[in-house]
Tab-separated table of C-alpha atoms and ligand atoms in Angstrom:
chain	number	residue	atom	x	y	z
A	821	UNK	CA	-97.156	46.891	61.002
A	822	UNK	CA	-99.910	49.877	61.345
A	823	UNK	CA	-101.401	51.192	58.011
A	824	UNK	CA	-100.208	54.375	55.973
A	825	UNK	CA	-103.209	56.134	55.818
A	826	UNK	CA	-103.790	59.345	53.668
A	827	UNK	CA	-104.097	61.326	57.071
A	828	UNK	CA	-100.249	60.202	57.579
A	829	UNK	CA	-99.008	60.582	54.108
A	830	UNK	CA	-100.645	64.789	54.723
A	831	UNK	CA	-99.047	64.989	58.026
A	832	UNK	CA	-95.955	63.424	56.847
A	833	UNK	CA	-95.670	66.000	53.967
A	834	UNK	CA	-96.225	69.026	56.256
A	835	UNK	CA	-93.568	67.528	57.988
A	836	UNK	CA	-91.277	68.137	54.974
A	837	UNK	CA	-92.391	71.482	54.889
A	838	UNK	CA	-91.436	72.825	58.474
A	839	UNK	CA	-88.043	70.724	57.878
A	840	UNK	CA	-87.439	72.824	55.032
A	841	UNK	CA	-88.305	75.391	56.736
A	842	UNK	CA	-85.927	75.207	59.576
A	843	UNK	CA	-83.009	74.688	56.718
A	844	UNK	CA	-82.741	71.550	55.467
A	845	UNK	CA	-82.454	71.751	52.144
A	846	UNK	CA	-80.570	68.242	50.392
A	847	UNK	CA	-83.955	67.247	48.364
A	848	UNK	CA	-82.638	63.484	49.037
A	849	UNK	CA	-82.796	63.986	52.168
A	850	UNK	CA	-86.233	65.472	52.479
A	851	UNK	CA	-87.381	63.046	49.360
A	852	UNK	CA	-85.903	59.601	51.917
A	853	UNK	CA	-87.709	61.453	55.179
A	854	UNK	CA	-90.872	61.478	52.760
A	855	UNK	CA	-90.764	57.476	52.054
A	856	UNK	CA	-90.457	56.651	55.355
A	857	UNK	CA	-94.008	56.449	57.366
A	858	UNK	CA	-92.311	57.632	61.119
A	859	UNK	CA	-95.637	56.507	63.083
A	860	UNK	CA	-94.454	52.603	62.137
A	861	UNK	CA	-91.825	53.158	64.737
A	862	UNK	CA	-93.607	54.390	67.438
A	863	UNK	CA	-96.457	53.005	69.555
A	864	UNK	CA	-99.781	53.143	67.640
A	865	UNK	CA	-101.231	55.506	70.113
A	866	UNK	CA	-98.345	58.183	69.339
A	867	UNK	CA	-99.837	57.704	66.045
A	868	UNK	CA	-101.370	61.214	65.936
A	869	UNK	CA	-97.949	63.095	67.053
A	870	UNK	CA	-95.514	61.392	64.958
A	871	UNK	CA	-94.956	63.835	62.672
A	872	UNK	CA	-94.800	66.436	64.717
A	873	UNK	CA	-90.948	67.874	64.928
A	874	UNK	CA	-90.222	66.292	68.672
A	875	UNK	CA	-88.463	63.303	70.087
A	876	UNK	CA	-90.932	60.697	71.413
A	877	UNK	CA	-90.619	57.844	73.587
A	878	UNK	CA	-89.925	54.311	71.961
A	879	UNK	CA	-89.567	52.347	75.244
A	880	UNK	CA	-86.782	51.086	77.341
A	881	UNK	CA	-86.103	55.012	78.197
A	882	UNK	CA	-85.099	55.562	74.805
A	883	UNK	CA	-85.936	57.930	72.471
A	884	UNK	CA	-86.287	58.546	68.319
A	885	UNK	CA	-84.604	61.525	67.705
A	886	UNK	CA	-86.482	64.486	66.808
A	887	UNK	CA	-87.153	64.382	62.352
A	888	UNK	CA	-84.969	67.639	62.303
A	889	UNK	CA	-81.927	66.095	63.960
A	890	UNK	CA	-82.712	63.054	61.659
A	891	UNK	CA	-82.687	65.731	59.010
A	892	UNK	CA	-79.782	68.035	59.895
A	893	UNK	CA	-77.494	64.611	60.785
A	894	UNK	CA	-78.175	62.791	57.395
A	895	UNK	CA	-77.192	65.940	55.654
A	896	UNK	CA	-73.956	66.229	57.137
A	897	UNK	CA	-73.728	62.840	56.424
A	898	UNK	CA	-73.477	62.920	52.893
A	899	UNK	CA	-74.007	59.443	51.883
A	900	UNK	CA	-74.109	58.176	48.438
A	901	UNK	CA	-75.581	55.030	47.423
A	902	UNK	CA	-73.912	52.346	48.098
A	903	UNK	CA	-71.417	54.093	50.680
A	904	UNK	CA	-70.639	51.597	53.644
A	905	UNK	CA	-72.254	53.459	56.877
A	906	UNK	CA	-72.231	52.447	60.251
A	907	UNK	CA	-75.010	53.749	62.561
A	908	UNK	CA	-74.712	53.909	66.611
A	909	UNK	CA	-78.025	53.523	68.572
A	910	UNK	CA	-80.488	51.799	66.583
A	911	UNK	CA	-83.162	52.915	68.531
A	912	UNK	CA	-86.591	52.534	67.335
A	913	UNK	CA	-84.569	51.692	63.891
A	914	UNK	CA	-86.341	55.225	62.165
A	915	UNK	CA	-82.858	56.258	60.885
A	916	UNK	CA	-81.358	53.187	59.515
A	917	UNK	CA	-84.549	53.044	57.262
A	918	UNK	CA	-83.752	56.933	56.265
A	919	UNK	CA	-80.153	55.389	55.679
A	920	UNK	CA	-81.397	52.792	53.506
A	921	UNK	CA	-83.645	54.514	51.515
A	922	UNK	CA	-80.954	57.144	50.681
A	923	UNK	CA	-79.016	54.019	49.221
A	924	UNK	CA	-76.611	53.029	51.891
A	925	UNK	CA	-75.212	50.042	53.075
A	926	UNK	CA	-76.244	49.809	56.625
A	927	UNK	CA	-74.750	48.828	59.648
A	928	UNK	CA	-76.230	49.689	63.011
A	929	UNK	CA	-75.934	48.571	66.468
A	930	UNK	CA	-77.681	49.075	69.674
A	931	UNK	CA	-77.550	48.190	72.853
A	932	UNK	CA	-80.661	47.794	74.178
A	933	UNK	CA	-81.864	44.000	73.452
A	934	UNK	CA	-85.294	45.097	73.582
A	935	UNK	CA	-84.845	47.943	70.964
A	936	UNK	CA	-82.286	45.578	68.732
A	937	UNK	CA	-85.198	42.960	68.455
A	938	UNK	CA	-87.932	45.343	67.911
A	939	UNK	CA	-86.021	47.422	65.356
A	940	UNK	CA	-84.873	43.866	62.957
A	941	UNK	CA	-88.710	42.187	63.216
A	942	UNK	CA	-89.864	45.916	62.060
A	943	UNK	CA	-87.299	46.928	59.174
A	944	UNK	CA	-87.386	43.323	57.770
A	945	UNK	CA	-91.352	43.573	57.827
A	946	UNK	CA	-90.942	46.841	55.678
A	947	UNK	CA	-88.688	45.189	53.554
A	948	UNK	CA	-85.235	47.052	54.493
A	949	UNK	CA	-82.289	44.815	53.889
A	950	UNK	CA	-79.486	45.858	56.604
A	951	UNK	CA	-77.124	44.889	59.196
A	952	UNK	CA	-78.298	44.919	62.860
A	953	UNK	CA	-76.316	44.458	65.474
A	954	UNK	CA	-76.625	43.732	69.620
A	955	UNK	CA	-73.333	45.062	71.036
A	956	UNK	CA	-71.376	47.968	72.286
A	957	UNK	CA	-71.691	50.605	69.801
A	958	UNK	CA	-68.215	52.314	71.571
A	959	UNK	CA	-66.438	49.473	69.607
A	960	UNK	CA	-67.742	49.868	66.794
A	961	UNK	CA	-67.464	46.887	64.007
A	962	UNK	CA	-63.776	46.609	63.298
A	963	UNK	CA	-65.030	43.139	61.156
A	964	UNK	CA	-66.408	45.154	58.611
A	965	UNK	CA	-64.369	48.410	59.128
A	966	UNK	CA	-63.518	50.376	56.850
A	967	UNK	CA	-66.693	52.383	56.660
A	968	UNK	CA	-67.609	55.413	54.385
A	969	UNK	CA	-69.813	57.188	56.885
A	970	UNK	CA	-70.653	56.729	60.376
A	971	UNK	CA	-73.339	58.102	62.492
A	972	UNK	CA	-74.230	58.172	66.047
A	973	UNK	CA	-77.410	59.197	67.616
A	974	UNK	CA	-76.554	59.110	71.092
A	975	UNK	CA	-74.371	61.633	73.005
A	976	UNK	CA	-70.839	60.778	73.677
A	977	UNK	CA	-68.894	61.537	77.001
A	978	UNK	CA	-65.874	61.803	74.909
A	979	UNK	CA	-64.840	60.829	71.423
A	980	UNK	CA	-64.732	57.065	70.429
A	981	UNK	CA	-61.175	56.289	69.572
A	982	UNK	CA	-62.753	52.944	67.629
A	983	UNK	CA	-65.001	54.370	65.562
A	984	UNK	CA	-62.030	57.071	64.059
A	985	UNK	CA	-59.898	53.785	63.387
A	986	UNK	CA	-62.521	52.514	61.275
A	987	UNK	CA	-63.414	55.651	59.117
A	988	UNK	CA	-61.850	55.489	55.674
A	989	UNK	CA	-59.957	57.928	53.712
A	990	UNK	CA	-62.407	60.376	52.653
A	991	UNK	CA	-64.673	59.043	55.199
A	992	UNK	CA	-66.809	61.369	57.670
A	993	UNK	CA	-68.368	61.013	60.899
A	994	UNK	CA	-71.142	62.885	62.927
A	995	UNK	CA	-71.205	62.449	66.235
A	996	UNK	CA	-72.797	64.303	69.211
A	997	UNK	CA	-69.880	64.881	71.671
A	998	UNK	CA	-70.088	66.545	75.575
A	999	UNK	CA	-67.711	69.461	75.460
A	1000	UNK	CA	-67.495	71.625	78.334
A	1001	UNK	CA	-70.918	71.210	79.887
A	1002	UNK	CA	-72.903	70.725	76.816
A	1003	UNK	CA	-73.404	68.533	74.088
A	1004	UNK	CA	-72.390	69.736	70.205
A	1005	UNK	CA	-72.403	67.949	67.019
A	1006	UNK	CA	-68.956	67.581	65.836
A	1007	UNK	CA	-68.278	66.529	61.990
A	1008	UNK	CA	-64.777	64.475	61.571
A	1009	UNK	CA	-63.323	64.115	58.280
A	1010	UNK	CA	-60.583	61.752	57.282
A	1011	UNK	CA	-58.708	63.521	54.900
A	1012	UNK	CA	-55.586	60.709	54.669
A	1013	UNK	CA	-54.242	57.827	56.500
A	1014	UNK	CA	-52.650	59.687	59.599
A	1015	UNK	CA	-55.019	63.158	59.369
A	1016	UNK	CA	-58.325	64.201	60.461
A	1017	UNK	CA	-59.928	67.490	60.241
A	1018	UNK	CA	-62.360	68.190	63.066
A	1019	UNK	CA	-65.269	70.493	62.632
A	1020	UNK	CA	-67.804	71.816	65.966
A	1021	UNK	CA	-71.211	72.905	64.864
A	1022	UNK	CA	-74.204	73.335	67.119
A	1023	UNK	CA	-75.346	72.561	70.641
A	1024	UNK	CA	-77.910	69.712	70.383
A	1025	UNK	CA	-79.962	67.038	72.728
A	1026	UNK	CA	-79.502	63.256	72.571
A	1027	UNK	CA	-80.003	60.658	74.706
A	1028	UNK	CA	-76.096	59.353	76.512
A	1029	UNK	CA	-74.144	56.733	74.739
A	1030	UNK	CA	-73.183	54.431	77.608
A	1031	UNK	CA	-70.825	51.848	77.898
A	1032	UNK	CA	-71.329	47.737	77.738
A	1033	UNK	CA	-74.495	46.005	76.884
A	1034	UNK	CA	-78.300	46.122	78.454
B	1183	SAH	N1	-81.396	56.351	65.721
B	1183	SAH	C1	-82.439	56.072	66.681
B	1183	SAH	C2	-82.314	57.010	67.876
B	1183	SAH	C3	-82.450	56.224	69.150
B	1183	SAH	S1	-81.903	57.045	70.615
B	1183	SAH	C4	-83.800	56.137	66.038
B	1183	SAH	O1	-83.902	56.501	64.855
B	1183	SAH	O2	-84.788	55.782	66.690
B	1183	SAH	C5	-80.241	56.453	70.756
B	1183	SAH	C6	-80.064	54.979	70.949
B	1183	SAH	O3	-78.670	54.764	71.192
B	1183	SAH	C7	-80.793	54.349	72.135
B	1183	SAH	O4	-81.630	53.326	71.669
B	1183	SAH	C8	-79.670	53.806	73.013
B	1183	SAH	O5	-79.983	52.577	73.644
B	1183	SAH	C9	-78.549	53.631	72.009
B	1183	SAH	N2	-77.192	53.583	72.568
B	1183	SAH	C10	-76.661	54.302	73.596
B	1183	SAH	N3	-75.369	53.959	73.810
B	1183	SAH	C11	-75.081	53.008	72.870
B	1183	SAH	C12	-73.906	52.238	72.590
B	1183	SAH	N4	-72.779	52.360	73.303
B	1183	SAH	N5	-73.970	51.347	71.570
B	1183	SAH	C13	-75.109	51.182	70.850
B	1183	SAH	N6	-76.235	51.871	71.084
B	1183	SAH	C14	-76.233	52.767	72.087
């Protein structure tokens, strides 16, 4: 694990600011973001860029999403502590610590080995205590279904059928979805057993969420 220095804490807080900035305003949100040092997740030479507000390269042609999708998602998300939330696409595993320090009850698979392995030695180094998964993120976890809140941070070809069966009543999901020939972030809301209300938002840019395991 790298250090925390006071350089990283100032960048890291000027961070925050051009977050808030650009709209996000949920203070728990912004207050999680803050606790979390992003540069422990990336290579120590990206060290210097890691709080800028870009996606950067964690390996196996992967990517941790840029700190204002982080943002923007995690406020649609909603959680509250406690809330049973299932995230698609570990990745580098920046997220599911965001998750975690908002409170939640985490759950996230990827499908990457590489990524999986290097995201549980990490988070368990920094203490997180969550659920991480090697598997197909299109199935989702039907074991521990039903889940409060799920999140994916890859783009999806089309909507997972899986992951809707396993949101609960009153449950939402945020998911990046291919419609027409780009990608939007759609917000899905189970409002009772047989009904869910379907909201489109804004284009955005995520890595694809393919099928099977790597
Ligand atoms: N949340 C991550 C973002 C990583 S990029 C972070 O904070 O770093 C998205 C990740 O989704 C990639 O690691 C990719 O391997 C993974 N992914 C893509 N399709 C997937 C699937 N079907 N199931 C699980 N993970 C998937």
């Amino acid at each position: 694990m790298q250090l925390d220095s006071l350089q990283h804490k100032g960048l890291r807080q000027r961070l925050l600011q051009t977050l808030y900035a650009k709209g996000v305003s949920d203070e728990r949100v912004l207050t999680a973001m803050g606790s979390v040092p992003r540069h422990f997740f990336l290579e120590s030479g990206l060290d210097k860029i890691a709080y800028d507000d870009k996606a950067l390269p964690i390996g196996a042609g992967q990517t941790i999403s840029q700190p204002h999708t982080v943002a923007w998602q995690t406020q649609l998300l909603n959680v509250a502590q406690g809330e049973k939330t299932l995230e698609i696409g570990t990745g580098s595993g920046y997220q599911a610590a965001v998750l975690c320090e908002l409170g939640a009850d985490v759950y996230s698979i990827e499908r990457q080995r590489v990524l999986h392995g290097k995201a549980k030695s990490l988070l368990t180094q920094m203490g997180y205590r969550l659920t991480l998964i090697y598997g197909d993120g299109f199935e989702g976890l039907p074991e521990h279904a039903p889940f409060a809140k799920i999140i994916v941070t890859c783009g999806a070809g089309h909507i997972p059928q899986p992951l809707l069966n396993q949101l609960a009543v009153g449950g939402r999901m945020v998911i990046p979805v291919q419609d027409g020939n780009s990608l939007y972030m759609f917000v899905f809301d189970r409002v009772s057993e047989t009904e869910i209300r379907q909201t489109k938002l804004k284009e955005c840019a995520f890595v694809p969420m393919l099928q099977g395991v790597s």
